[in-house]
Structure formats: structure tokens, C-alpha cells
């Protein structure tokens, strides 16, 4: 394994809160239990996980923005950004819905 591959595994293991050895063992066992999975299935799952992690970060940022709006409104201040924050929350919710529907459609088709 080259350095780039090792770094990729290290990041993946850290994301899962696992050691590299544990991550490799779990991955190998998962693969052994489901030999019918194709490379396309695995790639699709990887894309979905990337999107979920991106959504998680985005929702965390939105939570901070909503807290700031709530704090401003509760203190009697003007929260001119409230509409923009709520619109962003709605777009994020639609993104979650679209990802969920895409995943369900792909599972049903498979």
C-alpha cells in the first residue's frame, strides 16, 4: 500500500472511530458476508456516505445560525438574517429528502 492509500484508510478509520486494523477487519468481514456486491454498489454507497457527512457538517452550521437568530430574537434585537437562515434550512431538508429518496429508489431497484 502506498502513502496515499494508507492516509485514505487512516481517515476512513478515524471517521468511523476505529483503528486501521479494526476498520480493515470490519470491511473485510462485510465484504465476505456480501460477495454479490458490485464495484458500482460500493461506489454508490461511498458517494452516499460522503453526502451524508457533508450534510452533517452543513446541518451543524445551520444549527449555529439558528441559535444566533433565536438569541437575537429573544433579546429583542432585529434578526434580519432569519429569513435567509430558514430558507437555507428548507433547502437542507430538501437535500436530505432527495438523498433519502435516491437511496430508497436504488435499494428497491437492486
Coordinates of N, CA, C and O in Angstrom, one line a residue:
X1 N 0.9 -1.2 0.0 CA 0.0 0.0 0.0 C 0.9 1.2 0.0 O 1.9 1.3 0.7
X2 N 0.6 2.2 -0.8 CA 1.4 3.4 -0.9 C 0.9 4.4 0.2 O -0.1 4.2 0.9
X3 N 1.6 5.5 0.3 CA 1.3 6.5 1.4 C -0.1 7.1 1.2 O -0.8 7.3 2.2
X4 N -0.5 7.4 0.0 CA -1.9 7.9 -0.2 C -3.0 6.9 0.2 O -4.0 7.3 0.8
X5 N -2.8 5.7 -0.1 CA -3.7 4.7 0.3 C -3.8 4.5 1.8 O -4.9 4.4 2.4
X6 N -2.6 4.6 2.4 CA -2.6 4.5 3.9 C -3.3 5.7 4.5 O -4.1 5.5 5.5
X7 N -3.1 6.9 4.0 CA -3.7 8.1 4.5 C -5.3 7.9 4.3 O -6.0 8.3 5.2
X8 N -5.7 7.4 3.2 CA -7.1 7.2 2.9 C -7.7 6.3 4.0 O -8.8 6.6 4.5
X9 N -7.0 5.2 4.2 CA -7.5 4.2 5.2 C -7.5 4.9 6.6 O -8.5 4.6 7.4
X10 N -6.5 5.6 6.9 CA -6.4 6.3 8.2 C -7.6 7.2 8.4 O -8.2 7.3 9.5
X11 N -7.9 8.0 7.4 CA -9.0 9.0 7.5 C -10.3 8.2 7.6 O -11.2 8.6 8.4
X12 N -10.5 7.2 6.8 CA -11.8 6.4 6.9 C -11.9 5.7 8.3 O -13.0 5.8 8.9
X13 N -10.8 5.2 8.8 CA -10.9 4.5 10.2 C -11.2 5.6 11.2 O -12.0 5.4 12.1
X14 N -10.6 6.7 11.1 CA -10.8 7.8 12.1 C -12.2 8.3 12.1 O -12.9 8.5 13.1
X15 N -12.8 8.4 10.9 CA -14.2 8.8 10.7 C -15.1 7.9 11.4 O -16.1 8.3 11.9
X16 N -14.8 6.6 11.3 CA -15.6 5.5 12.0 C -15.2 5.3 13.4 O -15.8 4.4 14.1
X17 N -14.3 6.1 13.9 CA -13.8 6.0 15.3 C -13.3 4.5 15.6 O -13.6 3.9 16.6
X18 N -12.4 4.1 14.6 CA -11.9 2.8 14.7 C -10.4 2.9 14.4 O -9.9 3.8 13.8
X19 N -9.6 1.8 14.8 CA -8.2 1.7 14.4 C -8.2 1.3 12.9 O -9.2 0.8 12.4
X20 N -7.1 1.4 12.3 CA -7.0 1.0 10.9 C -7.2 -0.5 10.8 O -7.9 -1.0 10.0
X21 N -6.6 -1.3 11.8 CA -6.7 -2.7 11.8 C -8.2 -3.1 12.0 O -8.7 -4.0 11.3
X22 N -8.9 -2.5 12.9 CA -10.3 -2.7 13.1 C -11.1 -2.4 11.9 O -12.0 -3.1 11.5
X23 N -10.8 -1.3 11.3 CA -11.5 -0.8 10.1 C -11.4 -1.9 8.9 O -12.3 -2.3 8.3
X24 N -10.1 -2.3 8.7 CA -9.8 -3.3 7.7 C -10.5 -4.6 8.0 O -11.1 -5.2 7.1
X25 N -10.5 -5.0 9.2 CA -11.2 -6.3 9.6 C -12.7 -6.2 9.4 O -13.3 -7.1 8.8
X26 N -13.3 -5.1 9.8 CA -14.7 -4.9 9.6 C -15.1 -4.9 8.1 O -16.0 -5.5 7.7
X27 N -14.3 -4.2 7.3 CA -14.5 -4.0 5.9 C -14.4 -5.4 5.2 O -15.2 -5.8 4.4
X28 N -13.4 -6.2 5.6 CA -13.2 -7.5 5.0 C -14.4 -8.4 5.4 O -14.9 -9.2 4.5
X29 N -14.8 -8.4 6.6 CA -15.9 -9.2 7.0 C -17.2 -8.8 6.3 O -18.0 -9.7 5.9
X30 N -17.4 -7.5 6.2 CA -18.6 -7.0 5.5 C -18.6 -7.5 4.1 O -19.6 -8.0 3.5
X31 N -17.4 -7.4 3.4 CA -17.3 -7.9 2.0 C -17.5 -9.4 1.9 O -18.2 -9.9 1.0
X32 N -17.0 -10.2 2.9 CA -17.2 -11.6 2.9 C -18.6 -12.0 3.1 O -19.0 -13.1 2.5
X33 N -19.4 -11.3 3.8 CA -20.8 -11.6 4.0 C -21.7 -11.2 2.8 O -22.8 -11.7 2.7
X34 N -21.2 -10.4 2.0 CA -22.0 -9.9 0.8 C -21.2 -9.9 -0.5 O -20.8 -8.9 -1.0
X35 N -20.8 -11.1 -0.9 CA -20.0 -11.3 -2.1 C -20.7 -10.8 -3.4 O -20.0 -10.7 -4.4
X36 N -22.0 -10.6 -3.4 CA -22.7 -10.2 -4.6 C -22.6 -8.8 -4.9 O -23.1 -8.3 -5.9
X37 N -22.1 -8.0 -4.0 CA -22.0 -6.5 -4.2 C -21.0 -6.3 -5.3 O -19.9 -6.8 -5.4
X38 N -21.4 -5.4 -6.2 CA -20.5 -5.0 -7.3 C -19.7 -3.7 -6.9 O -20.0 -3.0 -5.9
X39 N -18.7 -3.4 -7.7 CA -18.0 -2.2 -7.5 C -18.9 -1.0 -7.6 O -18.7 0.0 -6.9
X40 N -19.9 -1.0 -8.5 CA -20.8 0.1 -8.6 C -21.6 0.3 -7.3 O -21.9 1.4 -6.9
X41 N -22.0 -0.8 -6.7 CA -22.7 -0.8 -5.4 C -21.9 -0.1 -4.4 O -22.3 0.8 -3.6
X42 N -20.6 -0.5 -4.3 CA -19.7 0.1 -3.3 C -19.5 1.5 -3.6 O -19.5 2.4 -2.7
X43 N -19.3 1.9 -4.8 CA -19.0 3.3 -5.2 C -20.3 4.2 -4.9 O -20.1 5.3 -4.3
X44 N -21.4 3.6 -5.1 CA -22.7 4.4 -4.8 C -22.8 4.6 -3.3 O -23.2 5.6 -2.9
X45 N -22.4 3.6 -2.5 CA -22.5 3.7 -1.1 C -21.5 4.7 -0.6 O -21.8 5.5 0.3
X46 N -20.3 4.7 -1.2 CA -19.3 5.7 -0.8 C -19.8 7.1 -1.1 O -19.6 8.0 -0.3
X47 N -20.4 7.3 -2.3 CA -20.9 8.7 -2.6 C -22.0 9.1 -1.6 O -22.0 10.2 -1.2
X48 N -22.8 8.1 -1.2 CA -23.9 8.5 -0.3 C -23.3 8.8 1.1 O -23.7 9.8 1.7
X49 N -22.3 8.1 1.5 CA -21.6 8.4 2.8 C -21.0 9.8 2.7 O -21.1 10.6 3.7
X50 N -20.3 10.1 1.6 CA -19.7 11.5 1.5 C -20.8 12.5 1.6 O -20.6 13.6 2.3
X51 N -21.9 12.3 0.9 CA -23.0 13.3 1.0 C -23.6 13.4 2.4 O -23.9 14.5 2.9
X52 N -23.7 12.3 3.1 CA -24.2 12.3 4.5 C -23.3 13.1 5.4 O -23.8 13.9 6.2
X53 N -22.0 12.9 5.3 CA -21.0 13.6 6.1 C -21.1 15.1 5.8 O -21.0 15.9 6.7
X54 N -21.2 15.4 4.5 CA -21.3 16.8 4.1 C -22.6 17.4 4.7 O -22.6 18.6 5.2
X55 N -23.7 16.7 4.6 CA -25.0 17.2 5.2 C -24.8 17.3 6.7 O -25.4 18.3 7.3
X56 N -24.2 16.4 7.4 CA -24.0 16.5 8.8 C -23.3 17.8 9.2 O -23.6 18.6 10.1
X57 N -22.2 18.1 8.4 CA -21.4 19.4 8.7 C -22.3 20.6 8.4 O -22.4 21.5 9.2
X58 N -23.0 20.5 7.3 CA -23.9 21.7 6.9 C -25.0 21.9 8.0 O -25.3 23.0 8.4
X59 N -25.6 20.8 8.4 CA -26.7 21.0 9.4 C -26.1 21.5 10.8 O -26.8 22.3 11.5
X60 N -24.9 21.1 11.1 CA -24.3 21.7 12.3 C -24.1 23.2 12.2 O -24.4 23.9 13.1
X61 N -23.7 23.6 11.0 CA -23.5 25.1 10.8 C -24.9 25.8 10.8 O -25.0 26.9 11.4
X62 N -25.9 25.2 10.3 CA -27.2 25.7 10.3 C -27.7 25.8 11.7 O -28.4 26.8 12.1
X63 N -27.4 24.8 12.5 CA -27.8 24.9 13.9 C -27.2 26.1 14.6 O -27.9 26.7 15.4
X64 N -26.0 26.3 14.4 CA -25.3 27.5 15.0 C -26.0 28.8 14.5 O -26.3 29.7 15.3
X65 N -26.3 28.9 13.2 CA -27.0 30.1 12.7 C -28.4 30.2 13.3 O -28.8 31.3 13.7
X66 N -29.1 29.1 13.5 CA -30.4 29.2 14.1 C -30.3 29.6 15.6 O -31.2 30.4 16.0
X67 N -29.3 29.2 16.3 CA -29.1 29.6 17.6 C -28.9 31.1 17.7 O -29.4 31.8 18.6
X68 N -28.1 31.6 16.8 CA -27.8 33.0 16.8 C -29.1 33.8 16.5 O -29.3 34.9 17.1
X69 N -29.9 33.4 15.6 CA -31.2 34.1 15.3 C -32.1 34.0 16.5 O -32.7 35.0 16.9
X70 N -32.2 32.9 17.2 CA -33.0 32.7 18.3 C -32.5 33.6 19.5 O -33.3 34.3 20.1
X71 N -31.2 33.7 19.7 CA -30.7 34.6 20.7 C -31.0 36.0 20.4 O -31.4 36.8 21.3
X72 N -30.9 36.4 19.1 CA -31.2 37.8 18.8 C -32.7 38.1 19.0 O -33.0 39.2 19.6
X73 N -33.5 37.2 18.6 CA -35.0 37.4 18.7 C -35.4 37.5 20.2 O -36.2 38.3 20.6
X74 N -34.8 36.6 21.0 CA -35.1 36.5 22.4 C -34.6 37.7 23.2 O -35.2 38.1 24.2
X75 N -33.6 38.4 22.7 CA -33.1 39.6 23.3 C -33.8 40.9 22.8 O -33.5 42.0 23.2
X76 N -34.7 40.7 21.9 CA -35.5 41.8 21.3 C -34.8 42.5 20.2 O -35.2 43.5 19.7
X77 N -33.6 42.0 19.8 CA -32.9 42.6 18.6 C -33.5 42.1 17.3 O -34.3 41.2 17.2
X78 N -33.2 42.9 16.3 CA -33.6 42.5 14.9 C -32.8 41.4 14.4 O -31.6 41.4 14.6
X79 N -33.4 40.4 13.8 CA -32.7 39.3 13.2 C -33.0 39.3 11.7 O -33.8 38.4 11.2
X80 N -32.4 40.2 11.1 CA -32.7 40.4 9.6 C -32.3 39.1 8.8 O -32.8 38.9 7.7
X81 N -31.3 38.3 9.3 CA -30.9 37.1 8.6 C -31.8 35.9 8.8 O -31.6 34.9 8.3
X82 N -32.9 36.1 9.6 CA -33.7 34.9 10.0 C -34.3 34.3 8.8 O -34.3 33.1 8.6
X83 N -34.8 35.1 7.8 CA -35.5 34.5 6.6 C -34.4 33.7 5.8 O -34.7 32.7 5.3
X84 N -33.2 34.3 5.7 CA -32.2 33.6 4.9 C -31.8 32.3 5.6 O -31.6 31.3 4.9
X85 N -31.7 32.3 6.9 CA -31.3 31.1 7.6 C -32.4 30.0 7.4 O -32.2 28.8 7.2
X86 N -33.7 30.4 7.6 CA -34.8 29.5 7.4 C -34.9 28.9 6.0 O -35.2 27.7 5.8
X87 N -34.6 29.8 5.0 CA -34.6 29.3 3.6 C -33.5 28.2 3.4 O -33.7 27.2 2.7
X88 N -32.4 28.5 4.1 CA -31.3 27.5 4.0 C -31.6 26.2 4.6 O -31.3 25.1 4.2
X89 N -32.3 26.3 5.8 CA -32.8 25.1 6.5 C -33.7 24.3 5.6 O -33.6 23.1 5.5
X90 N -34.6 25.0 4.9 CA -35.6 24.3 4.0 C -34.8 23.6 2.8 O -35.2 22.5 2.5
X91 N -33.8 24.3 2.3 CA -33.0 23.7 1.2 C -32.3 22.4 1.7 O -32.2 21.4 1.0
X92 N -31.8 22.5 2.9 CA -31.1 21.4 3.5 C -32.0 20.2 3.7 O -31.7 19.1 3.5
X93 N -33.2 20.5 4.2 CA -34.2 19.5 4.4 C -34.6 18.8 3.1 O -34.7 17.6 3.0
X94 N -34.7 19.6 2.0 CA -35.0 19.0 0.7 C -33.8 18.2 0.2 O -34.0 17.1 -0.4
X95 N -32.6 18.6 0.5 CA -31.4 17.8 0.2 C -31.4 16.4 0.9 O -31.1 15.4 0.3
X96 N -31.8 16.5 2.2 CA -31.9 15.2 2.9 C -33.0 14.3 2.3 O -32.8 13.1 2.1
X97 N -34.1 14.9 2.0 CA -35.2 14.2 1.4 C -34.8 13.5 0.1 O -35.1 12.4 -0.2
X98 N -34.1 14.3 -0.8 CA -33.7 13.8 -2.1 C -32.7 12.7 -1.9 O -32.8 11.7 -2.6
X99 N -31.7 12.8 -1.0 CA -30.8 11.8 -0.8 C -31.4 10.5 -0.2 O -31.1 9.4 -0.7
X100 N -32.4 10.7 0.7 CA -33.1 9.5 1.2 C -33.9 8.8 0.1 O -33.9 7.6 0.0
X101 N -34.6 9.6 -0.7 CA -35.4 9.0 -1.8 C -34.5 8.3 -2.8 O -34.8 7.2 -3.2
X102 N -33.4 8.9 -3.1 CA -32.4 8.3 -4.1 C -31.9 7.0 -3.5 O -31.9 6.0 -4.2
X103 N -31.6 6.9 -2.2 CA -31.1 5.7 -1.6 C -32.2 4.6 -1.6 O -32.0 3.5 -2.0
X104 N -33.5 5.0 -1.3 CA -34.6 4.1 -1.3 C -34.8 3.6 -2.7 O -35.1 2.4 -2.8
X105 N -34.8 4.4 -3.7 CA -35.0 4.0 -5.0 C -34.0 3.0 -5.5 O -34.3 2.0 -6.2
X106 N -32.7 3.3 -5.1 CA -31.6 2.4 -5.5 C -31.7 1.0 -4.8 O -31.4 0.0 -5.4
X107 N -32.2 1.0 -3.6 CA -32.3 -0.2 -2.8 C -33.5 -1.1 -3.4 O -33.4 -2.3 -3.5
X108 N -34.5 -0.4 -3.8 CA -35.7 -1.1 -4.4 C -35.4 -1.7 -5.7 O -35.8 -2.8 -6.1
X109 N -34.6 -0.9 -6.5 CA -34.2 -1.4 -7.9 C -33.2 -2.5 -7.8 O -33.2 -3.3 -8.7
X110 N -32.4 -2.6 -6.7 CA -31.4 -3.7 -6.6 C -31.9 -4.9 -6.2 O -32.4 -5.8 -6.4

